[in-house]
Amino acid sequence: APQPPTLNRGGLSDVRMVAELIRTEEAKPQLGATLPDCPSTAWSEVLDIKQWQETYKAEDDVACPVEVHATPEDNAMGKEYFVQRREEIQEMLTKHGTIWFRGFDLTKDPDGFREFWESLQLNPCLDPIHSSGLRKFLSKKDAIYEEVNKQSLAKHYIGLHQESTYKKTATAGAFVCFQPATVSGGEFFIADGEKIFRDMDPEIMELICERQVRISVSNLDLDVLGVFPGDSKEKVMEAVRQKVAEAVAPKFDMDLDMIWGTDGRDMRLQAIEHAQSPINRHPVTGRPLWFCNIHNHARFLRERRPCTVPEVGMTDVYYGNLDIIPGEVLQHINEVCEKNIVRVPMEAGDILLCDNYRVLHGRDVFEGERLHAVSWFGSEPGKAAERGAGDILNGFINSALGS
Protein backbone atom coordinates (compact mmCIF):
# COMPACT_ATOMS: atom_id res chain seq x y z
CA ALA A 1 0.00 0.00 0.00
CA PRO A 2 1.28 3.53 -0.69
CA GLN A 3 2.72 5.39 2.30
CA PRO A 4 1.59 8.95 3.05
CA PRO A 5 4.14 11.71 2.55
CA THR A 6 5.82 13.31 5.54
CA LEU A 7 4.06 16.36 6.96
CA ASN A 8 5.98 19.58 7.45
CA ARG A 9 5.34 23.24 8.12
CA GLY A 10 6.40 24.29 4.64
CA GLY A 11 3.14 23.71 2.82
CA LEU A 12 -0.18 21.91 2.63
CA SER A 13 0.08 19.92 -0.58
CA ASP A 14 1.21 16.76 1.20
CA VAL A 15 -1.64 16.94 3.69
CA ARG A 16 -4.23 17.44 0.98
CA MET A 17 -2.79 14.46 -0.89
CA VAL A 18 -3.10 12.35 2.23
CA ALA A 19 -6.80 13.22 2.38
CA GLU A 20 -7.25 11.20 -0.84
CA LEU A 21 -4.94 8.29 -0.05
CA ILE A 22 -6.03 4.86 1.08
CA ARG A 23 -3.47 3.52 3.49
CA THR A 24 -4.58 -0.11 3.45
CA GLU A 25 -5.26 -2.59 0.67
CA GLU A 26 -8.86 -2.94 1.83
CA ALA A 27 -10.56 0.42 1.34
CA LYS A 28 -12.68 1.83 4.14
CA PRO A 29 -16.38 2.42 3.42
CA GLN A 30 -17.09 5.69 1.62
CA LEU A 31 -19.01 7.84 4.12
CA GLY A 32 -19.78 10.95 2.08
CA ALA A 33 -22.96 9.68 0.42
CA THR A 34 -24.25 7.84 3.49
CA LEU A 35 -23.85 10.46 6.22
CA PRO A 36 -27.05 11.07 8.21
CA ASP A 37 -28.41 14.54 8.71
CA CYS A 38 -27.34 16.58 11.72
CA PRO A 39 -29.68 15.82 14.66
CA SER A 40 -32.50 18.16 15.62
CA THR A 41 -31.69 20.65 18.36
CA ALA A 42 -32.89 19.50 21.78
CA TRP A 43 -34.44 22.49 23.54
CA SER A 44 -35.38 22.53 27.23
CA GLU A 45 -36.47 25.52 29.30
CA VAL A 46 -34.26 26.71 32.14
CA LEU A 47 -36.00 27.90 35.30
CA ASP A 48 -34.45 29.47 38.41
CA ILE A 49 -31.50 31.11 36.62
CA LYS A 50 -30.14 32.77 39.76
CA GLN A 51 -30.36 29.56 41.77
CA TRP A 52 -28.42 27.64 39.13
CA GLN A 53 -25.80 30.38 38.97
CA GLU A 54 -25.28 30.10 42.73
CA THR A 55 -25.02 26.31 42.41
CA TYR A 56 -22.31 26.65 39.77
CA LYS A 57 -20.39 29.22 41.82
CA ALA A 58 -20.35 26.83 44.80
CA GLU A 59 -18.95 23.94 42.74
CA ASP A 60 -15.25 23.19 42.34
CA ASP A 61 -13.84 24.49 39.08
CA VAL A 62 -13.53 21.80 36.40
CA ALA A 63 -10.79 22.07 33.78
CA CYS A 64 -12.03 22.59 30.24
CA PRO A 65 -10.22 21.29 28.30
CA VAL A 66 -8.58 18.40 30.11
CA GLU A 67 -5.32 17.34 28.45
CA VAL A 68 -4.27 13.81 27.48
CA HIS A 69 -0.61 13.50 26.45
CA ALA A 70 0.56 10.50 24.43
CA THR A 71 3.54 8.49 25.68
CA PRO A 72 5.75 6.37 23.38
CA GLU A 73 3.86 3.34 24.68
CA ASP A 74 0.52 4.97 23.85
CA ASN A 75 1.67 5.73 20.31
CA ALA A 76 2.88 2.16 19.86
CA MET A 77 -0.71 0.99 20.48
CA GLY A 78 -2.13 3.03 17.60
CA LYS A 79 -5.93 3.04 17.49
CA GLU A 80 -6.09 0.30 20.13
CA TYR A 81 -5.24 2.96 22.72
CA PHE A 82 -8.59 4.62 22.08
CA VAL A 83 -10.50 1.34 21.78
CA GLN A 84 -9.37 0.24 25.24
CA ARG A 85 -10.18 3.60 26.84
CA ARG A 86 -13.49 4.26 25.13
CA GLU A 87 -15.62 4.37 28.29
CA GLU A 88 -13.02 6.36 30.23
CA ILE A 89 -12.83 8.93 27.44
CA GLN A 90 -16.62 9.30 27.36
CA GLU A 91 -16.66 9.87 31.13
CA MET A 92 -13.94 12.51 30.77
CA LEU A 93 -15.91 14.25 28.01
CA THR A 94 -19.05 14.35 30.16
CA LYS A 95 -17.13 15.81 33.12
CA HIS A 96 -14.87 18.30 31.35
CA GLY A 97 -16.73 19.16 28.13
CA THR A 98 -13.56 18.98 26.01
CA ILE A 99 -10.55 16.66 25.80
CA TRP A 100 -7.31 17.86 24.21
CA PHE A 101 -5.40 14.87 22.81
CA ARG A 102 -1.75 15.84 22.33
CA GLY A 103 1.22 14.13 20.73
CA PHE A 104 -0.59 11.19 19.10
CA ASP A 105 1.07 10.00 15.90
CA LEU A 106 -2.06 8.22 14.64
CA THR A 107 -4.01 11.43 14.03
CA LYS A 108 -1.59 13.35 11.82
CA ASP A 109 -3.46 12.50 8.62
CA PRO A 110 -7.14 12.13 7.66
CA ASP A 111 -7.12 8.34 7.63
CA GLY A 112 -5.72 8.16 11.15
CA PHE A 113 -8.13 10.85 12.33
CA ARG A 114 -11.02 8.71 11.09
CA GLU A 115 -9.56 5.69 12.91
CA PHE A 116 -9.51 7.79 16.09
CA TRP A 117 -13.21 8.60 16.14
CA GLU A 118 -14.24 5.20 14.79
CA SER A 119 -12.34 3.62 17.69
CA LEU A 120 -14.50 5.67 20.06
CA GLN A 121 -17.64 4.50 18.21
CA LEU A 122 -18.74 8.06 17.46
CA ASN A 123 -21.52 8.50 14.90
CA PRO A 124 -20.59 10.94 12.11
CA CYS A 125 -23.21 13.28 10.68
CA LEU A 126 -23.51 16.22 8.32
CA ASP A 127 -22.71 19.76 9.39
CA PRO A 128 -25.84 21.61 10.67
CA ILE A 129 -25.80 23.92 7.62
CA HIS A 130 -24.48 21.37 5.13
CA SER A 131 -27.39 22.06 2.77
CA SER A 132 -26.22 25.67 2.31
CA GLY A 133 -23.04 24.59 0.54
CA LEU A 134 -20.95 26.80 2.85
CA ARG A 135 -19.07 23.85 4.34
CA LYS A 136 -16.38 22.18 2.24
CA PHE A 137 -15.27 18.59 2.74
CA LEU A 138 -11.55 17.99 3.14
CA SER A 139 -12.15 14.26 2.76
CA LYS A 140 -15.75 13.46 1.92
CA LYS A 141 -15.22 9.70 2.11
CA ASP A 142 -14.01 10.09 5.71
CA ALA A 143 -16.68 12.60 6.83
CA ILE A 144 -14.04 15.27 7.44
CA TYR A 145 -14.91 18.93 6.80
CA GLU A 146 -12.27 21.60 6.32
CA GLU A 147 -12.33 24.40 8.88
CA VAL A 148 -12.09 28.07 7.86
CA ASN A 149 -8.53 28.04 6.48
CA LYS A 150 -8.95 30.10 3.28
CA GLN A 151 -6.63 33.08 2.88
CA SER A 152 -9.52 35.46 2.21
CA LEU A 153 -10.69 34.88 5.80
CA ALA A 154 -7.27 34.61 7.46
CA LYS A 155 -7.67 38.08 8.95
CA HIS A 156 -11.21 37.37 10.14
CA TYR A 157 -11.71 36.64 13.84
CA ILE A 158 -14.28 33.87 14.37
CA GLY A 159 -16.09 34.40 17.66
CA LEU A 160 -17.43 31.82 20.08
CA HIS A 161 -20.25 29.64 18.80
CA GLN A 162 -21.74 26.19 18.99
CA GLU A 163 -22.14 24.39 15.67
CA SER A 164 -25.84 24.86 15.90
CA THR A 165 -28.95 26.42 14.42
CA TYR A 166 -32.42 26.71 15.92
CA LYS A 167 -33.27 23.45 14.13
CA LYS A 168 -30.07 21.39 14.18
CA THR A 169 -27.17 20.82 16.56
CA ALA A 170 -24.29 18.36 16.39
CA THR A 171 -23.90 16.41 19.63
CA ALA A 172 -20.10 16.53 19.50
CA GLY A 173 -17.25 17.64 17.28
CA ALA A 174 -13.66 16.46 16.87
CA PHE A 175 -11.34 19.26 15.71
CA VAL A 176 -7.98 18.16 14.32
CA CYS A 177 -4.86 20.11 13.40
CA PHE A 178 -3.02 18.80 10.33
CA GLN A 179 -0.96 21.96 9.88
CA PRO A 180 -0.65 24.93 12.27
CA ALA A 181 -0.40 28.36 10.67
CA THR A 182 3.03 28.50 9.07
CA VAL A 183 3.77 32.10 10.13
CA SER A 184 1.70 33.01 13.19
CA GLY A 185 -1.72 32.98 14.83
CA GLY A 186 -4.69 30.81 13.95
CA GLU A 187 -5.09 29.49 17.48
CA PHE A 188 -8.25 27.57 18.18
CA PHE A 189 -10.08 28.62 21.34
CA ILE A 190 -12.99 27.34 23.39
CA ALA A 191 -15.19 28.39 26.31
CA ASP A 192 -17.32 26.32 28.69
CA GLY A 193 -21.00 27.24 28.28
CA GLU A 194 -21.66 26.37 31.93
CA LYS A 195 -19.09 28.95 33.05
CA ILE A 196 -20.48 31.62 30.73
CA PHE A 197 -23.93 30.90 32.19
CA ARG A 198 -22.46 31.14 35.70
CA ASP A 199 -20.76 34.50 35.13
CA MET A 200 -23.48 36.33 33.22
CA ASP A 201 -25.27 39.18 34.99
CA PRO A 202 -28.55 37.49 36.05
CA GLU A 203 -30.68 40.52 35.20
CA ILE A 204 -29.20 40.76 31.71
CA MET A 205 -29.60 37.03 31.15
CA GLU A 206 -33.20 37.06 32.34
CA LEU A 207 -33.91 40.03 30.06
CA ILE A 208 -32.48 38.24 27.01
CA CYS A 209 -34.31 35.04 27.92
CA GLU A 210 -37.58 36.96 28.20
CA ARG A 211 -37.11 38.82 24.91
CA GLN A 212 -35.27 35.96 23.13
CA VAL A 213 -32.82 36.28 20.25
CA ARG A 214 -33.05 36.22 16.45
CA ILE A 215 -29.95 35.82 14.29
CA SER A 216 -29.63 37.36 10.83
CA VAL A 217 -27.41 35.14 8.67
CA SER A 218 -27.21 37.10 5.42
CA ASN A 219 -27.84 40.46 3.73
CA LEU A 220 -28.95 41.08 0.16
CA ASP A 221 -28.73 44.77 -0.78
CA LEU A 222 -31.20 45.40 -3.61
CA ASP A 223 -31.10 49.18 -3.99
CA VAL A 224 -31.84 48.73 -7.69
CA LEU A 225 -35.47 48.08 -6.77
CA GLY A 226 -35.71 51.67 -5.56
CA VAL A 227 -36.23 52.85 -9.15
CA PHE A 228 -39.80 51.52 -9.08
CA PRO A 229 -42.39 54.13 -8.08
CA GLY A 230 -44.76 53.93 -5.10
CA ASP A 231 -47.01 50.90 -4.96
CA SER A 232 -45.12 49.25 -7.82
CA LYS A 233 -41.97 49.17 -5.70
CA GLU A 234 -43.78 47.50 -2.82
CA LYS A 235 -45.23 44.84 -5.13
CA VAL A 236 -41.83 44.17 -6.70
CA MET A 237 -40.17 43.98 -3.27
CA GLU A 238 -42.74 41.46 -2.09
CA ALA A 239 -42.30 39.38 -5.25
CA VAL A 240 -38.53 39.41 -4.81
CA ARG A 241 -38.86 38.49 -1.13
CA GLN A 242 -40.99 35.49 -2.01
CA LYS A 243 -38.62 34.36 -4.78
CA VAL A 244 -35.57 34.63 -2.52
CA ALA A 245 -37.41 32.82 0.27
CA GLU A 246 -38.23 29.99 -2.13
CA ALA A 247 -34.68 29.78 -3.51
CA VAL A 248 -32.39 30.53 -0.57
CA ALA A 249 -34.15 29.82 2.71
CA PRO A 250 -34.77 26.10 2.03
CA LYS A 251 -31.07 25.63 1.22
CA PHE A 252 -30.25 26.51 4.82
CA ASP A 253 -32.91 24.26 6.36
CA MET A 254 -32.95 26.76 9.24
CA ASP A 255 -36.53 28.10 9.48
CA LEU A 256 -35.50 31.44 8.02
CA ASP A 257 -37.73 34.45 7.41
CA MET A 258 -36.82 36.88 4.63
CA ILE A 259 -37.41 40.40 6.01
CA TRP A 260 -36.84 43.86 4.54
CA GLY A 261 -35.16 46.69 6.43
CA THR A 262 -34.63 45.20 9.88
CA ASP A 263 -31.37 47.10 10.39
CA GLY A 264 -32.77 50.40 9.07
CA ARG A 265 -31.71 49.92 5.43
CA ASP A 266 -35.01 49.82 3.57
CA MET A 267 -33.69 47.98 0.51
CA ARG A 268 -31.76 45.32 2.44
CA LEU A 269 -33.33 41.87 2.52
CA GLN A 270 -32.14 39.82 5.49
CA ALA A 271 -32.43 36.09 6.17
CA ILE A 272 -33.32 35.83 9.86
CA GLU A 273 -33.70 32.76 12.07
CA HIS A 274 -36.72 32.26 14.28
CA ALA A 275 -36.60 33.50 17.88
CA GLN A 276 -34.72 31.30 20.33
CA SER A 277 -33.57 31.27 23.92
CA PRO A 278 -29.92 32.14 24.65
CA ILE A 279 -29.74 29.35 27.24
CA ASN A 280 -30.59 25.67 27.17
CA ARG A 281 -30.27 22.49 29.20
CA HIS A 282 -27.76 19.85 28.21
CA PRO A 283 -29.76 16.97 26.68
CA VAL A 284 -27.86 14.36 28.74
CA THR A 285 -26.87 16.02 32.03
CA GLY A 286 -29.82 18.43 32.25
CA ARG A 287 -27.48 21.20 33.43
CA PRO A 288 -28.12 24.74 32.14
CA LEU A 289 -25.63 26.37 29.79
CA TRP A 290 -25.11 29.37 27.55
CA PHE A 291 -26.38 28.19 24.17
CA CYS A 292 -26.18 31.17 21.86
CA ASN A 293 -23.87 32.42 19.11
CA ILE A 294 -24.15 36.14 19.89
CA HIS A 295 -20.40 36.47 20.50
CA ASN A 296 -19.76 35.41 16.91
CA HIS A 297 -22.72 36.91 15.08
CA ALA A 298 -23.34 40.34 16.66
CA ARG A 299 -22.39 43.04 14.18
CA PHE A 300 -21.67 45.41 17.08
CA LEU A 301 -18.88 43.05 18.19
CA ARG A 302 -17.66 42.15 14.70
CA GLU A 303 -17.10 45.81 13.88
CA ARG A 304 -14.80 46.11 16.91
CA ARG A 305 -12.44 43.27 15.98
CA PRO A 306 -10.82 41.92 12.79
CA CYS A 307 -13.58 41.16 10.29
CA THR A 308 -13.24 40.49 6.55
CA VAL A 309 -16.64 38.94 5.85
CA PRO A 310 -18.36 40.62 2.87
CA GLU A 311 -21.64 42.41 3.48
CA VAL A 312 -23.69 39.57 1.99
CA GLY A 313 -22.32 37.26 4.68
CA MET A 314 -22.37 39.75 7.56
CA THR A 315 -24.48 38.51 10.45
CA ASP A 316 -26.27 40.31 13.27
CA VAL A 317 -28.47 39.60 16.29
CA TYR A 318 -31.77 41.13 17.41
CA TYR A 319 -34.31 40.62 20.12
CA GLY A 320 -37.18 38.30 19.29
CA ASN A 321 -39.35 41.21 18.12
CA LEU A 322 -36.44 42.42 15.90
CA ASP A 323 -35.54 45.36 18.14
CA ILE A 324 -31.83 46.20 18.26
CA ILE A 325 -29.98 44.68 21.24
CA PRO A 326 -28.25 47.60 23.04
CA GLY A 327 -24.49 47.87 22.82
CA GLU A 328 -24.05 47.71 26.59
CA VAL A 329 -25.82 44.33 26.67
CA LEU A 330 -23.65 42.99 23.86
CA GLN A 331 -20.53 44.38 25.52
CA HIS A 332 -21.36 42.55 28.77
CA ILE A 333 -21.85 39.30 26.87
CA ASN A 334 -18.53 39.87 25.13
CA GLU A 335 -16.72 40.49 28.44
CA VAL A 336 -18.10 37.31 30.02
CA CYS A 337 -17.27 35.24 26.94
CA GLU A 338 -13.74 36.65 26.69
CA LYS A 339 -13.16 35.99 30.39
CA ASN A 340 -13.87 32.30 29.86
CA ILE A 341 -11.93 31.77 26.62
CA VAL A 342 -9.14 29.17 26.75
CA ARG A 343 -6.66 29.33 23.88
CA VAL A 344 -5.51 25.99 22.50
CA PRO A 345 -2.25 26.18 20.49
CA MET A 346 -2.71 22.94 18.56
CA GLU A 347 0.14 21.17 16.81
CA ALA A 348 -0.04 18.64 13.97
CA GLY A 349 -2.00 15.60 15.13
CA ASP A 350 -3.64 17.34 18.10
CA ILE A 351 -7.39 16.80 18.53
CA LEU A 352 -10.01 18.63 20.54
CA LEU A 353 -12.99 16.38 21.22
CA CYS A 354 -15.79 18.76 22.25
CA ASP A 355 -19.29 18.39 23.65
CA ASN A 356 -20.96 20.73 21.16
CA TYR A 357 -23.91 21.57 23.42
CA ARG A 358 -21.73 22.61 26.33
CA VAL A 359 -18.61 24.05 24.70
CA LEU A 360 -18.35 26.98 22.28
CA HIS A 361 -15.41 27.34 19.90
CA GLY A 362 -13.72 29.98 17.73
CA ARG A 363 -10.52 30.83 15.84
CA ASP A 364 -8.08 33.73 15.89
CA VAL A 365 -6.62 35.49 12.84
CA PHE A 366 -3.50 34.01 11.24
CA GLU A 367 -0.71 34.47 8.72
CA GLY A 368 0.61 31.80 6.38
CA GLU A 369 -0.96 28.50 5.44
CA ARG A 370 -3.14 26.59 7.90
CA LEU A 371 -5.03 23.31 7.72
CA HIS A 372 -7.43 22.35 10.49
CA ALA A 373 -10.43 20.07 9.99
CA VAL A 374 -13.45 18.74 11.86
CA SER A 375 -15.89 15.84 11.96
CA TRP A 376 -19.36 16.20 13.49
CA PHE A 377 -21.27 13.56 15.40
CA GLY A 378 -24.81 12.72 16.44
CA SER A 379 -25.93 10.75 19.46
CA GLU A 380 -26.76 7.64 17.45
CA PRO A 381 -26.43 6.24 13.92
CA GLY A 382 -28.95 7.58 11.42
CA LYS A 383 -30.14 7.09 7.87
CA ALA A 384 -28.38 8.79 4.98
CA ALA A 385 -29.58 12.35 4.51
CA GLU A 386 -31.74 13.02 1.46
CA ARG A 387 -30.72 16.68 1.14
CA GLY A 388 -27.68 17.62 -0.92
CA ALA A 389 -25.57 20.73 -0.52
CA GLY A 390 -26.77 23.82 -2.32
CA ASP A 391 -24.55 26.61 -3.57
CA ILE A 392 -26.68 29.74 -4.02
CA LEU A 393 -25.56 31.78 -1.02
CA ASN A 394 -22.16 30.10 -1.10
CA GLY A 395 -21.71 31.52 -4.59
CA PHE A 396 -22.64 35.04 -3.45
CA ILE A 397 -20.22 34.97 -0.53
CA ASN A 398 -17.32 33.32 -2.32
CA SER A 399 -17.60 35.74 -5.24
CA ALA A 400 -17.44 38.62 -2.76
CA LEU A 401 -14.37 37.05 -1.16
CA GLY A 402 -12.71 36.50 -4.50
CA SER A 403 -12.23 32.78 -3.88
Tab-separated table of N, CA and C in Angstrom, residues 317-388:
chain	number	residue	atom	x	y	z
A	317	VAL	N	-27.509	40.184	15.344
A	317	VAL	CA	-28.466	39.604	16.289
A	317	VAL	C	-29.459	40.676	16.725
A	318	TYR	N	-30.689	40.240	16.977
A	318	TYR	CA	-31.765	41.127	17.413
A	318	TYR	C	-32.540	40.441	18.530
A	319	TYR	N	-33.343	41.229	19.221
A	319	TYR	CA	-34.314	40.620	20.123
A	319	TYR	C	-35.372	39.879	19.294
A	320	GLY	N	-36.184	39.103	19.980
A	320	GLY	CA	-37.181	38.298	19.290
A	320	GLY	C	-38.167	39.102	18.473
A	321	ASN	N	-38.431	40.350	18.879
A	321	ASN	CA	-39.350	41.208	18.118
A	321	ASN	C	-38.619	42.050	17.080
A	322	LEU	N	-37.326	41.762	16.861
A	322	LEU	CA	-36.440	42.418	15.896
A	322	LEU	C	-35.985	43.810	16.330
A	323	ASP	N	-36.166	44.148	17.604
A	323	ASP	CA	-35.542	45.356	18.138
A	323	ASP	C	-34.029	45.153	18.218
A	324	ILE	N	-33.283	46.255	18.131
A	324	ILE	CA	-31.830	46.201	18.262
A	324	ILE	C	-31.455	45.870	19.708
A	325	ILE	N	-30.497	44.965	19.901
A	325	ILE	CA	-29.975	44.684	21.238
A	325	ILE	C	-28.972	45.781	21.587
A	326	PRO	N	-29.138	46.480	22.708
A	326	PRO	CA	-28.252	47.602	23.045
A	326	PRO	C	-26.788	47.193	23.137
A	327	GLY	N	-25.914	48.132	22.790
A	327	GLY	CA	-24.490	47.867	22.816
A	327	GLY	C	-23.978	47.464	24.177
A	328	GLU	N	-24.540	48.054	25.251
A	328	GLU	CA	-24.055	47.710	26.588
A	328	GLU	C	-24.375	46.264	26.959
A	329	VAL	N	-25.481	45.741	26.443
A	329	VAL	CA	-25.815	44.328	26.670
A	329	VAL	C	-24.836	43.433	25.914
A	330	LEU	N	-24.585	43.774	24.661
A	330	LEU	CA	-23.645	42.992	23.860
A	330	LEU	C	-22.238	43.073	24.436
A	331	GLN	N	-21.857	44.233	24.946
A	331	GLN	CA	-20.526	44.380	25.524
A	331	GLN	C	-20.379	43.515	26.775
A	332	HIS	N	-21.423	43.417	27.585
A	332	HIS	CA	-21.364	42.547	28.765
A	332	HIS	C	-21.207	41.087	28.350
A	333	ILE	N	-21.978	40.675	27.359
A	333	ILE	CA	-21.853	39.301	26.866
A	333	ILE	C	-20.440	39.050	26.369
A	334	ASN	N	-19.890	40.005	25.647
A	334	ASN	CA	-18.530	39.873	25.132
A	334	ASN	C	-17.524	39.730	26.275
A	335	GLU	N	-17.663	40.538	27.319
A	335	GLU	CA	-16.723	40.485	28.441
A	335	GLU	C	-16.771	39.135	29.151
A	336	VAL	N	-17.972	38.610	29.352
A	336	VAL	CA	-18.101	37.313	30.021
A	336	VAL	C	-17.528	36.198	29.149
A	337	CYS	N	-17.808	36.252	27.858
A	337	CYS	CA	-17.267	35.237	26.944
A	337	CYS	C	-15.743	35.298	26.907
A	338	GLU	N	-15.190	36.503	26.759
A	338	GLU	CA	-13.736	36.652	26.685
A	338	GLU	C	-13.068	36.179	27.973
A	339	LYS	N	-13.700	36.426	29.104
A	339	LYS	CA	-13.165	35.993	30.393
A	339	LYS	C	-12.993	34.480	30.444
A	340	ASN	N	-13.868	33.757	29.769
A	340	ASN	CA	-13.866	32.296	29.857
A	340	ASN	C	-13.188	31.604	28.678
A	341	ILE	N	-12.619	32.377	27.759
A	341	ILE	CA	-11.930	31.771	26.622
A	341	ILE	C	-10.634	31.094	27.069
A	342	VAL	N	-10.405	29.892	26.558
A	342	VAL	CA	-9.143	29.172	26.752
A	342	VAL	C	-8.532	28.962	25.370
A	343	ARG	N	-7.343	29.493	25.169
A	343	ARG	CA	-6.662	29.330	23.880
A	343	ARG	C	-5.968	27.976	23.836
A	344	VAL	N	-6.049	27.342	22.663
A	344	VAL	CA	-5.508	25.992	22.502
A	344	VAL	C	-4.537	25.998	21.322
A	345	PRO	N	-3.241	26.157	21.576
A	345	PRO	CA	-2.250	26.182	20.486
A	345	PRO	C	-1.963	24.777	19.965
A	346	MET	N	-2.794	24.313	19.050
A	346	MET	CA	-2.706	22.938	18.565
A	346	MET	C	-1.529	22.755	17.619
A	347	GLU	N	-0.914	21.577	17.721
A	347	GLU	CA	0.145	21.167	16.807
A	347	GLU	C	-0.369	20.031	15.931
A	348	ALA	N	0.389	19.680	14.905
A	348	ALA	CA	-0.040	18.638	13.970
A	348	ALA	C	-0.361	17.348	14.719
A	349	GLY	N	-1.557	16.824	14.487
A	349	GLY	CA	-2.003	15.601	15.134
A	349	GLY	C	-2.838	15.826	16.375
A	350	ASP	N	-2.837	17.046	16.912
A	350	ASP	CA	-3.645	17.337	18.097
A	350	ASP	C	-5.130	17.322	17.749
A	351	ILE	N	-5.931	16.863	18.703
A	351	ILE	CA	-7.385	16.801	18.529
A	351	ILE	C	-8.065	17.408	19.746
A	352	LEU	N	-9.105	18.185	19.494
A	352	LEU	CA	-10.015	18.632	20.544
A	352	LEU	C	-11.347	17.919	20.335
A	353	LEU	N	-11.698	17.044	21.262
A	353	LEU	CA	-12.994	16.377	21.224
A	353	LEU	C	-13.929	17.172	22.126
A	354	CYS	N	-14.944	17.804	21.522
A	354	CYS	CA	-15.791	18.764	22.246
A	354	CYS	C	-17.242	18.301	22.320
A	355	ASP	N	-17.841	18.481	23.486
A	355	ASP	CA	-19.288	18.391	23.647
A	355	ASP	C	-19.863	19.664	23.038
A	356	ASN	N	-20.550	19.547	21.916
A	356	ASN	CA	-20.965	20.729	21.161
A	356	ASN	C	-22.131	21.474	21.802
A	357	TYR	N	-22.883	20.837	22.686
A	357	TYR	CA	-23.913	21.570	23.419
A	357	TYR	C	-23.281	22.446	24.494
A	358	ARG	N	-22.294	21.909	25.164
A	358	ARG	CA	-21.726	22.605	26.325
A	358	ARG	C	-20.634	23.601	25.957
A	359	VAL	N	-19.830	23.288	24.960
A	359	VAL	CA	-18.611	24.055	24.703
A	359	VAL	C	-18.721	24.826	23.391
A	360	LEU	N	-18.396	26.118	23.459
A	360	LEU	CA	-18.351	26.977	22.279
A	360	LEU	C	-16.921	27.032	21.775
A	361	HIS	N	-16.750	27.303	20.482
A	361	HIS	CA	-15.410	27.344	19.903
A	361	HIS	C	-15.271	28.534	18.954
A	362	GLY	N	-14.019	28.893	18.651
A	362	GLY	CA	-13.724	29.978	17.730
A	362	GLY	C	-12.296	29.866	17.229
A	363	ARG	N	-11.869	30.861	16.437
A	363	ARG	CA	-10.522	30.827	15.845
A	363	ARG	C	-9.985	32.239	15.675
A	364	ASP	N	-8.710	32.427	16.021
A	364	ASP	CA	-8.078	33.734	15.893
A	364	ASP	C	-7.561	33.933	14.469
A	365	VAL	N	-7.180	35.171	14.158
A	365	VAL	CA	-6.617	35.490	12.842
A	365	VAL	C	-5.252	34.826	12.697
A	366	PHE	N	-4.786	34.678	11.449
A	366	PHE	CA	-3.500	34.010	11.239
A	366	PHE	C	-2.807	34.527	9.993
A	367	GLU	N	-1.512	34.202	9.914
A	367	GLU	CA	-0.705	34.471	8.724
A	367	GLU	C	-0.084	33.161	8.259
A	368	GLY	N	0.033	33.015	6.936
A	368	GLY	CA	0.613	31.803	6.377
A	368	GLY	C	-0.459	30.803	5.994
A	369	GLU	N	-0.035	29.575	5.792
A	369	GLU	CA	-0.957	28.498	5.441
A	369	GLU	C	-1.349	27.734	6.700
A	370	ARG	N	-2.589	27.268	6.721
A	370	ARG	CA	-3.138	26.589	7.896
A	370	ARG	C	-4.094	25.514	7.424
A	371	LEU	N	-4.082	24.361	8.069
A	371	LEU	CA	-5.031	23.306	7.720
A	371	LEU	C	-5.523	22.604	8.984
A	372	HIS	N	-6.706	23.018	9.408
A	372	HIS	CA	-7.430	22.352	10.486
A	372	HIS	C	-8.703	21.764	9.880
A	373	ALA	N	-9.232	20.726	10.508
A	373	ALA	CA	-10.428	20.073	9.985
A	373	ALA	C	-11.299	19.608	11.149
A	374	VAL	N	-12.509	19.138	10.819
A	374	VAL	CA	-13.449	18.736	11.862
A	374	VAL	C	-14.394	17.665	11.335
A	375	SER	N	-14.797	16.773	12.228
A	375	SER	CA	-15.894	15.838	11.963
A	375	SER	C	-16.965	16.064	13.016
A	376	TRP	N	-18.228	15.987	12.583
A	376	TRP	CA	-19.362	16.202	13.486
A	376	TRP	C	-20.049	14.880	13.786
A	377	PHE	N	-20.682	14.817	14.964
A	377	PHE	CA	-21.274	13.556	15.401
A	377	PHE	C	-22.654	13.775	16.005
A	378	GLY	N	-23.517	12.764	15.792
A	378	GLY	CA	-24.812	12.724	16.438
A	378	GLY	C	-24.778	11.740	17.588
A	379	SER	N	-25.888	11.625	18.295
A	379	SER	CA	-25.926	10.753	19.465
A	379	SER	C	-26.096	9.290	19.099
A	380	GLU	N	-26.558	9.022	17.884
A	380	GLU	CA	-26.755	7.639	17.452
A	380	GLU	C	-26.703	7.574	15.932
A	381	PRO	N	-26.476	6.362	15.380
A	381	PRO	CA	-26.433	6.242	13.915
A	381	PRO	C	-27.775	6.642	13.306
A	382	GLY	N	-27.721	7.172	12.099
A	382	GLY	CA	-28.945	7.578	11.423
A	382	GLY	C	-28.920	7.184	9.965
A	383	LYS	N	-30.052	7.382	9.289
A	383	LYS	CA	-30.143	7.087	7.871
A	383	LYS	C	-29.458	8.178	7.059
A	384	ALA	N	-29.034	7.817	5.861
A	384	ALA	CA	-28.384	8.788	4.982
A	384	ALA	C	-29.323	9.954	4.705
A	385	ALA	N	-28.781	11.155	4.756
A	385	ALA	CA	-29.585	12.349	4.507
A	385	ALA	C	-30.017	12.398	3.054
A	386	GLU	N	-31.223	12.901	2.819
A	386	GLU	CA	-31.737	13.022	1.456
A	386	GLU	C	-31.345	14.343	0.818
A	387	ARG	N	-31.015	15.343	1.647
A	387	ARG	CA	-30.721	16.678	1.135
A	387	ARG	C	-29.271	16.771	0.708
A	388	GLY	N	-29.040	17.332	-0.481
A	388	GLY	CA	-27.684	17.616	-0.920
A	388	GLY	C	-27.288	19.023	-0.530
